[in-house]
Amino acid sequence: MTNKLNKLKYDEFYYSAENKVLPFNTLNKGNYKTYEHQMFCPDCQKAKLHYVYNTKTPHLKQKPKASHKNHCPYQYVGASRESIKRHFDTLTDEQIGYKLDSMIRYLCADKNTRQTYLTDEPTRHTPMLIENIEKATRTYTALKRKSLGAYFTDEDMGKIYVFYGKAKLDIFNKTTYAIKILIGKKTISIYLPFVPDDIDKETEYYIVCIGYLAESLFKIKLVKPNCLKYQRV
């Protein structure tokens, strides 16, 4: 169901020894053997993964013959830029809000809830999938995701992701209509058509937004102005 050109990349993994989802940057050349044979898909926790080390692009790869549970996003092809824009254009503001709320639960607040989405019931499809209907055929593709704490490269420029993570937020100033995401040593800006009035710069937030890197590796442009949601940790 996937192809090499549009596969989803793993920026997390489920570590069975500790029963938790860990970020990809936990792994490095010196320690990955400690995790070997205990790494699985971060969503369905079924497909086995292994660490592929190379100096330019170390990554996690699915083991041969490994399979995912039903509706696991990692068994689907990544959605195209055009289909993502088309999908969100068809949703009401309320529907987008519900989807973002689900994404915060799925990606940030309680990653164990991912298991409840991966069932045979159509109504339980993960918020990371989008529906594509052409004539009488219904198919699904997956939204690509990118942890805000991950390392961004030029290859990420222009690609639409669900950016997610836990971070502190701040406002640039009252005239630029931009917020700052402060995560680790990195500062990422998002421009909005309004100035948020509910941000406390001393508080940590779970945040998700749907957009793409524009102009630089540290600026996110949203697909739609309301494709951003944050909540206090």
Short mmCIF file of C-alpha atoms in Angstrom, two decimals:
data_model
loop_
_atom_site.label_atom_id
_atom_site.label_comp_id
_atom_site.label_asym_id
_atom_site.label_seq_id
_atom_site.Cartn_x
_atom_site.Cartn_y
_atom_site.Cartn_z
CA MET A 1 0.00 0.00 0.00
CA THR A 2 3.04 2.25 0.12
CA ASN A 3 5.57 3.30 -2.45
CA LYS A 4 9.14 4.49 -2.09
CA LEU A 5 8.40 7.97 -3.33
CA ASN A 6 5.66 8.82 -0.83
CA LYS A 7 6.24 6.70 2.25
CA LEU A 8 5.73 8.03 5.74
CA LYS A 9 8.94 8.43 7.72
CA TYR A 10 9.16 7.33 11.33
CA ASP A 11 10.10 10.16 13.67
CA GLU A 12 9.09 8.07 16.69
CA PHE A 13 9.06 4.41 17.68
CA TYR A 14 7.33 2.26 20.26
CA TYR A 15 9.90 0.79 22.67
CA SER A 16 8.37 -2.38 24.06
CA ALA A 17 10.85 -2.74 26.94
CA GLU A 18 9.47 0.43 28.54
CA ASN A 19 5.99 0.42 27.00
CA LYS A 20 6.37 3.95 25.67
CA VAL A 21 6.74 5.92 22.45
CA LEU A 22 10.16 7.54 22.10
CA PRO A 23 11.41 10.16 19.61
CA PHE A 24 13.68 9.04 16.78
CA ASN A 25 16.49 11.27 18.03
CA THR A 26 16.79 8.97 21.05
CA LEU A 27 18.77 6.72 18.71
CA ASN A 28 22.34 7.14 17.56
CA LYS A 29 25.23 5.09 16.23
CA GLY A 30 26.44 4.30 19.73
CA ASN A 31 23.21 3.13 21.37
CA TYR A 32 20.83 1.76 18.74
CA LYS A 33 21.74 -1.88 19.42
CA THR A 34 20.28 -1.46 22.91
CA TYR A 35 16.87 -0.88 21.32
CA GLU A 36 17.19 -3.43 18.50
CA HIS A 37 14.43 -6.11 18.41
CA GLN A 38 12.30 -3.97 20.74
CA MET A 39 11.29 -1.22 18.31
CA PHE A 40 7.87 -1.19 16.71
CA CYS A 41 5.54 1.11 14.78
CA PRO A 42 4.70 4.04 17.09
CA ASP A 43 1.01 3.90 16.17
CA CYS A 44 -0.10 0.28 15.98
CA GLN A 45 2.82 -1.20 17.99
CA LYS A 46 2.74 -4.26 15.74
CA ALA A 47 5.13 -3.78 12.79
CA LYS A 48 8.76 -4.34 13.79
CA LEU A 49 11.29 -1.64 12.92
CA HIS A 50 15.06 -1.51 12.72
CA TYR A 51 17.55 1.35 12.73
CA VAL A 52 19.48 2.04 9.53
CA TYR A 53 22.62 4.02 10.20
CA ASN A 54 24.33 6.18 7.64
CA THR A 55 26.06 9.51 8.14
CA LYS A 56 23.64 11.59 6.03
CA THR A 57 20.21 10.13 6.63
CA PRO A 58 19.94 7.65 9.51
CA HIS A 59 16.37 6.38 9.69
CA LEU A 60 13.98 3.72 10.94
CA LYS A 61 12.80 1.12 8.49
CA GLN A 62 10.10 -1.50 8.63
CA LYS A 63 11.44 -5.04 8.79
CA PRO A 64 10.67 -7.33 5.83
CA LYS A 65 7.27 -9.04 6.11
CA ALA A 66 6.31 -6.87 9.10
CA SER A 67 2.67 -5.81 9.00
CA HIS A 68 0.55 -3.11 10.62
CA LYS A 69 -2.88 -3.22 12.22
CA ASN A 70 -5.93 -2.09 10.26
CA HIS A 71 -6.09 1.66 9.60
CA CYS A 72 -2.59 2.27 10.90
CA PRO A 73 -1.42 5.39 9.03
CA TYR A 74 1.99 3.86 8.35
CA GLN A 75 0.54 1.31 5.95
CA TYR A 76 -0.86 4.04 3.68
CA VAL A 77 0.72 6.20 1.01
CA GLY A 78 1.42 9.77 2.07
CA ALA A 79 -1.20 12.24 0.88
CA SER A 80 -0.25 14.62 -1.91
CA ARG A 81 -0.10 18.37 -1.37
CA GLU A 82 -3.09 18.87 -3.68
CA SER A 83 -5.27 16.27 -1.96
CA ILE A 84 -4.51 17.74 1.48
CA LYS A 85 -5.52 21.22 0.38
CA ARG A 86 -8.64 19.85 -1.29
CA HIS A 87 -9.57 17.89 1.84
CA PHE A 88 -9.31 20.85 4.21
CA ASP A 89 -11.17 23.09 1.78
CA THR A 90 -14.17 20.75 2.13
CA LEU A 91 -14.21 20.90 5.94
CA THR A 92 -16.05 23.47 8.01
CA ASP A 93 -14.22 25.43 10.71
CA GLU A 94 -15.90 23.22 13.30
CA GLN A 95 -14.79 20.02 11.56
CA ILE A 96 -11.21 21.29 11.34
CA GLY A 97 -11.33 22.08 15.06
CA TYR A 98 -12.51 18.55 15.88
CA LYS A 99 -9.78 17.06 13.70
CA LEU A 100 -7.07 19.15 15.37
CA ASP A 101 -8.38 18.21 18.83
CA SER A 102 -8.14 14.54 17.83
CA MET A 103 -4.61 15.10 16.50
CA ILE A 104 -3.49 16.62 19.81
CA ARG A 105 -4.77 13.56 21.66
CA TYR A 106 -3.32 11.18 19.07
CA LEU A 107 0.12 12.75 18.66
CA CYS A 108 0.78 14.56 21.92
CA ALA A 109 -1.42 14.27 24.97
CA ASP A 110 -2.00 10.53 25.27
CA LYS A 111 -0.28 8.40 22.67
CA ASN A 112 -1.93 5.27 24.06
CA THR A 113 -5.21 6.51 22.55
CA ARG A 114 -3.79 5.63 19.12
CA GLN A 115 -4.81 2.04 19.76
CA THR A 116 -8.49 2.97 20.03
CA TYR A 117 -8.51 4.32 16.47
CA LEU A 118 -7.06 1.23 14.83
CA THR A 119 -10.17 -0.92 14.57
CA ASP A 120 -12.35 -2.21 11.75
CA GLU A 121 -14.99 0.46 12.30
CA PRO A 122 -14.99 3.14 9.56
CA THR A 123 -16.05 5.79 12.09
CA ARG A 124 -12.89 5.17 14.09
CA HIS A 125 -10.44 6.09 11.35
CA THR A 126 -7.41 7.86 12.75
CA PRO A 127 -7.33 11.65 12.30
CA MET A 128 -4.06 11.11 10.41
CA LEU A 129 -5.94 9.65 7.42
CA ILE A 130 -7.86 11.56 4.78
CA GLU A 131 -10.56 10.16 2.55
CA ASN A 132 -10.34 10.36 -1.23
CA ILE A 133 -13.45 9.67 -3.28
CA GLU A 134 -13.27 9.34 -7.05
CA LYS A 135 -16.43 8.20 -8.80
CA ALA A 136 -17.54 5.17 -6.75
CA THR A 137 -14.12 4.42 -5.30
CA ARG A 138 -13.14 5.43 -1.77
CA THR A 139 -9.47 5.29 -0.75
CA TYR A 140 -7.39 6.67 2.10
CA THR A 141 -4.02 8.36 2.25
CA ALA A 142 -2.03 9.46 5.29
CA LEU A 143 -1.04 12.91 6.43
CA LYS A 144 2.71 13.12 6.84
CA ARG A 145 3.85 14.22 10.27
CA LYS A 146 6.90 16.01 11.59
CA SER A 147 7.86 16.47 15.21
CA LEU A 148 8.66 20.10 15.93
CA GLY A 149 11.71 18.87 17.83
CA ALA A 150 13.07 16.99 14.82
CA TYR A 151 15.84 18.18 12.54
CA PHE A 152 14.47 19.92 9.43
CA THR A 153 16.30 19.78 6.10
CA ASP A 154 15.91 21.45 2.71
CA GLU A 155 14.04 18.32 1.56
CA ASP A 156 11.22 19.29 3.94
CA MET A 157 10.69 22.71 2.34
CA GLY A 158 7.25 23.08 0.81
CA LYS A 159 5.94 19.68 1.93
CA ILE A 160 2.73 19.75 3.94
CA TYR A 161 3.08 18.14 7.36
CA VAL A 162 1.17 17.86 10.57
CA PHE A 163 3.73 19.51 12.82
CA TYR A 164 3.35 18.50 16.46
CA GLY A 165 5.05 18.54 19.82
CA LYS A 166 5.27 20.00 23.31
CA ALA A 167 6.73 23.50 23.50
CA LYS A 168 6.55 26.94 25.02
CA LEU A 169 4.85 29.67 23.00
CA ASP A 170 5.36 33.40 22.77
CA ILE A 171 4.22 36.30 20.58
CA PHE A 172 6.72 38.22 18.47
CA ASN A 173 4.96 41.51 19.08
CA LYS A 174 1.48 42.92 18.82
CA THR A 175 1.81 44.01 15.19
CA THR A 176 3.40 41.09 13.32
CA TYR A 177 0.62 38.60 14.14
CA ALA A 178 3.16 35.84 14.65
CA ILE A 179 3.73 33.34 17.43
CA LYS A 180 7.02 31.73 18.36
CA ILE A 181 7.31 28.02 19.10
CA LEU A 182 10.22 27.50 21.48
CA ILE A 183 11.37 23.89 21.55
CA GLY A 184 14.83 22.89 22.67
CA LYS A 185 17.29 25.38 21.17
CA LYS A 186 15.04 26.00 18.17
CA THR A 187 12.58 28.84 17.54
CA ILE A 188 9.93 28.38 14.85
CA SER A 189 7.52 31.11 13.76
CA ILE A 190 3.93 30.80 12.55
CA TYR A 191 2.14 33.79 11.05
CA LEU A 192 -1.56 34.24 11.80
CA PRO A 193 -4.27 36.68 10.66
CA PHE A 194 -4.81 37.68 14.31
CA VAL A 195 -2.92 38.05 17.59
CA PRO A 196 -3.70 35.27 20.10
CA ASP A 197 -4.65 36.61 23.52
CA ASP A 198 -4.46 33.37 25.51
CA ILE A 199 -0.73 32.54 25.41
CA ASP A 200 1.31 32.44 28.60
CA LYS A 201 5.00 32.31 27.72
CA GLU A 202 5.84 30.49 30.97
CA THR A 203 3.47 27.61 30.20
CA GLU A 204 4.12 24.45 28.18
CA TYR A 205 1.61 23.58 25.47
CA TYR A 206 0.78 20.65 23.26
CA ILE A 207 0.59 22.06 19.75
CA VAL A 208 -0.37 20.76 16.31
CA CYS A 209 -0.54 22.68 13.07
CA ILE A 210 -0.95 21.75 9.43
CA GLY A 211 1.30 23.61 7.06
CA TYR A 212 4.64 23.75 5.32
CA LEU A 213 8.05 25.33 5.75
CA ALA A 214 8.14 28.55 3.76
CA GLU A 215 11.04 30.95 3.20
CA SER A 216 13.24 29.14 5.73
CA LEU A 217 13.48 26.02 7.89
CA PHE A 218 12.13 28.03 10.81
CA LYS A 219 8.91 29.47 9.39
CA ILE A 220 5.67 27.53 9.01
CA LYS A 221 2.86 28.73 6.77
CA LEU A 222 -0.51 27.21 7.59
CA VAL A 223 -2.68 25.49 4.96
CA LYS A 224 -5.61 27.49 6.35
CA PRO A 225 -5.56 30.18 9.06
CA ASN A 226 -7.40 27.91 11.52
CA CYS A 227 -5.15 24.86 11.04
CA LEU A 228 -3.47 25.46 14.39
CA LYS A 229 -4.42 24.22 17.85
CA TYR A 230 -2.66 24.31 21.19
CA GLN A 231 -3.62 23.37 24.73
CA ARG A 232 -1.90 23.60 28.07
CA VAL A 233 0.02 20.52 29.15
#
